[in-house]
GROMACS .gro file of C-alpha atoms in nm:
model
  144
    1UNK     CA    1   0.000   0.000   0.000
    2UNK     CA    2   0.249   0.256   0.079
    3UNK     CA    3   0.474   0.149  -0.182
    4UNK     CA    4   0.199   0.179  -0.451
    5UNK     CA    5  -0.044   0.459  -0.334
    6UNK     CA    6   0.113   0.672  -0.068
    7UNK     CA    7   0.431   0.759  -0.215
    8UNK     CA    8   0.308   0.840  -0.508
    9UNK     CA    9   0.172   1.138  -0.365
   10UNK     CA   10   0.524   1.273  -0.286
   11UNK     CA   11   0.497   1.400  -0.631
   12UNK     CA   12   0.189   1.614  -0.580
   13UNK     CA   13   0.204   1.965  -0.697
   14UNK     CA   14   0.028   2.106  -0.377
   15UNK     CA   15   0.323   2.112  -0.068
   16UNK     CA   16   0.070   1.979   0.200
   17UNK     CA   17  -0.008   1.686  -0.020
   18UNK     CA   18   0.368   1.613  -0.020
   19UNK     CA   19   0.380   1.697   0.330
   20UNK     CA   20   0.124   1.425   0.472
   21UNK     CA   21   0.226   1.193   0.222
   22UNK     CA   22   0.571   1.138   0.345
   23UNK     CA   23   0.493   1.143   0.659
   24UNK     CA   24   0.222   0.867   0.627
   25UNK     CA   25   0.503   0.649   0.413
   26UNK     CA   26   0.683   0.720   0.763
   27UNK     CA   27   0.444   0.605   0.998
   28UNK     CA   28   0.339   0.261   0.787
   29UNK     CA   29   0.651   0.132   0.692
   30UNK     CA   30   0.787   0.044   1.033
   31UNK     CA   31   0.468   0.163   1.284
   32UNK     CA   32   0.614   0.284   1.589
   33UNK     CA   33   0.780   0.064   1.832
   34UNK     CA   34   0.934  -0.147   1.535
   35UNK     CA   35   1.274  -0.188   1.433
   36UNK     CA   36   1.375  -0.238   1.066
   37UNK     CA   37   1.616  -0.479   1.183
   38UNK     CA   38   1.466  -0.862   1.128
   39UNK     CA   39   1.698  -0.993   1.470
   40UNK     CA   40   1.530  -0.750   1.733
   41UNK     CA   41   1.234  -0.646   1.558
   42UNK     CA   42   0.891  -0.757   1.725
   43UNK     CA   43   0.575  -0.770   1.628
   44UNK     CA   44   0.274  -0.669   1.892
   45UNK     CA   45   0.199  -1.013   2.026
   46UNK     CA   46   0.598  -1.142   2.028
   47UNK     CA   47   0.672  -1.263   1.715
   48UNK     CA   48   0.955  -1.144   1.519
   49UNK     CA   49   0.889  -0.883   1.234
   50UNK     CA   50   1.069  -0.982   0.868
   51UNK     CA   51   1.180  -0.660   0.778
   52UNK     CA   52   1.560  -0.805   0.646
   53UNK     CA   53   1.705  -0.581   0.350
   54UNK     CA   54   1.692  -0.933   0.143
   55UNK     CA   55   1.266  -0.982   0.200
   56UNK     CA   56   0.995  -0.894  -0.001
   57UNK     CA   57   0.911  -0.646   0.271
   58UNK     CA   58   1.241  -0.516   0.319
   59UNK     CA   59   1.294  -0.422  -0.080
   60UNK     CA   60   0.973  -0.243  -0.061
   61UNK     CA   61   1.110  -0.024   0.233
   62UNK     CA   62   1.372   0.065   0.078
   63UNK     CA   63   1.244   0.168  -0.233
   64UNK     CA   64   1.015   0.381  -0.030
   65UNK     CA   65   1.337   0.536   0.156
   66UNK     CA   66   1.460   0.626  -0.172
   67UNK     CA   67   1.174   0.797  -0.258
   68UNK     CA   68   1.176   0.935   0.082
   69UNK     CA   69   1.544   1.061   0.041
   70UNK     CA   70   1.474   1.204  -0.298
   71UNK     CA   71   1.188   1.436  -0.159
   72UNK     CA   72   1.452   1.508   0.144
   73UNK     CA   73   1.707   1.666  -0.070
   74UNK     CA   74   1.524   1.777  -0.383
   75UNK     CA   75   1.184   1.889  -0.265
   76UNK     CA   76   1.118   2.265  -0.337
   77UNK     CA   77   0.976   2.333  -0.022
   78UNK     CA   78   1.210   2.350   0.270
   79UNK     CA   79   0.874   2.210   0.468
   80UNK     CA   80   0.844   1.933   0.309
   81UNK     CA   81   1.236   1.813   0.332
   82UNK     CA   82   1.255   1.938   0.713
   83UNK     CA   83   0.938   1.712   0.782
   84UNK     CA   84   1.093   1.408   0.551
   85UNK     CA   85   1.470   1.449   0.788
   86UNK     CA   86   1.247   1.505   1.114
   87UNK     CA   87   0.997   1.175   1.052
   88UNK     CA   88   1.349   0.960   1.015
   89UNK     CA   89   1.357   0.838   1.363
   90UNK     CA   90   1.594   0.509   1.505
   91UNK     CA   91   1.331   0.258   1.293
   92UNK     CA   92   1.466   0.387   1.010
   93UNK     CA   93   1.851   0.340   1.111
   94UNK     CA   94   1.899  -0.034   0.990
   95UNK     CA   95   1.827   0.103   0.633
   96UNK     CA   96   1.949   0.454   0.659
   97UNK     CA   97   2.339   0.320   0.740
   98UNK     CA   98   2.388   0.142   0.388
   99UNK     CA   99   2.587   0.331   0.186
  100UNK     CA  100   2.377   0.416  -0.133
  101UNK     CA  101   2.153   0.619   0.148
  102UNK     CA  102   2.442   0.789   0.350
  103UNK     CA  103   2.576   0.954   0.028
  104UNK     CA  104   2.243   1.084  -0.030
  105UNK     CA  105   2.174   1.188   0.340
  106UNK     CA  106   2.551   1.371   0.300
  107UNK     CA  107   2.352   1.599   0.031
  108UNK     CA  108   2.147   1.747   0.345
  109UNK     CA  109   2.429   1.882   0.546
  110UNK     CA  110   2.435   2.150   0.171
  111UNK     CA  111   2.049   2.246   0.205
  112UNK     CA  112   1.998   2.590   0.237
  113UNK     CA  113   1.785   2.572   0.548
  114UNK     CA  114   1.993   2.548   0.796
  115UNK     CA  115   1.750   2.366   1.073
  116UNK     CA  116   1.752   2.115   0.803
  117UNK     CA  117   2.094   2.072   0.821
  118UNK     CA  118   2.076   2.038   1.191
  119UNK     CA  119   1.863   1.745   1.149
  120UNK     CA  120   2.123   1.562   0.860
  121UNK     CA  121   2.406   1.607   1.123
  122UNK     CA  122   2.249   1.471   1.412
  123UNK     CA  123   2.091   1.195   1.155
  124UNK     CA  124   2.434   1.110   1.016
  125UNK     CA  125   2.624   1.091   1.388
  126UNK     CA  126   2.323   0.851   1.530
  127UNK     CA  127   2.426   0.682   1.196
  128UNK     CA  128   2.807   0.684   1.273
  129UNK     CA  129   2.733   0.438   1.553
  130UNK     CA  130   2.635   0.194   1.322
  131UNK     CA  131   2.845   0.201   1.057
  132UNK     CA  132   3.109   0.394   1.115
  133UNK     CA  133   3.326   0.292   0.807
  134UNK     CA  134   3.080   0.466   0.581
  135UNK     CA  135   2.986   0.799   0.754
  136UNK     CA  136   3.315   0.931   0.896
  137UNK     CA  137   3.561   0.975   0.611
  138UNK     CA  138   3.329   1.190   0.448
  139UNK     CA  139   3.250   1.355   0.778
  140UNK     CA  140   3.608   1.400   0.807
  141UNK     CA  141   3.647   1.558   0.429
  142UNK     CA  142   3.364   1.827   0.557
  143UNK     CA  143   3.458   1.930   0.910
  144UNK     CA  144   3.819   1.988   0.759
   0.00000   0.00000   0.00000
């Protein structure tokens, strides 16, 4: 559903539109108290969510985070890509750390709104924890 219907509606010429859409592909991807990670993800009555990068589901959320990370750095409206950094919470983090994502995510720290760039740096340091390898050489290239 979000895959097909939602996020198609990150396209939408009116800036609320794009607003609620992406943070509705947010919330239903990985509801709240969910982890994209398949090992300590669980479900509400115990059982273990299959959110792996290599399942069906797991493909679909990341296409979604694509999309997600497009409208993030290339929306018009500084709104809309403040919301899309803000709604990226620790769910997210599993899928975020991968490296076609962090060189996208290193395109926020040049927005031109600079609460958005807040955001992308404290996005990129909660992502430095997890893989490190990935987010501090180029961290490294910008601070210097």
């Amino acid at each position: 559903f979000v895959g097909d219907v939602v996020s198609m509606y990150l396209r939408h010429p009116a800036v609320a539109v794009r607003k609620e859409a992406a943070l509705t592909c947010c919330l239903l991807m990985l509801p709240a108290g969910t982890s994209g990670d398949a090992r300590s993800g669980r479900g509400r009555h115990g059982t273990p969510l299959r959110f792996g990068h290599g399942s069906a589901s797991g493909r679909v959320v990341g296409e979604v985070l694509s999309l997600l990370l497009r409208a993030a750095v290339a929306d018009a409206s500084p709104e809309v890509r403040h919301c899309v950094v803000r709604a990226l919470d620790s769910r997210y983090d599993p899928y975020l750390c991968q490296a076609h994502h962090l060189s996208t995510l290193f395109l926020l720290l040049q927005d031109g709104a600079f609460p958005i760039r807040v955001l992308a740096l404290e996005l990129l340091a909660r992502l430095a924890m997890l893989n490190p390898a990935y987010v501090m050489p180029p961290a490294r290239q910008l601070l210097v």
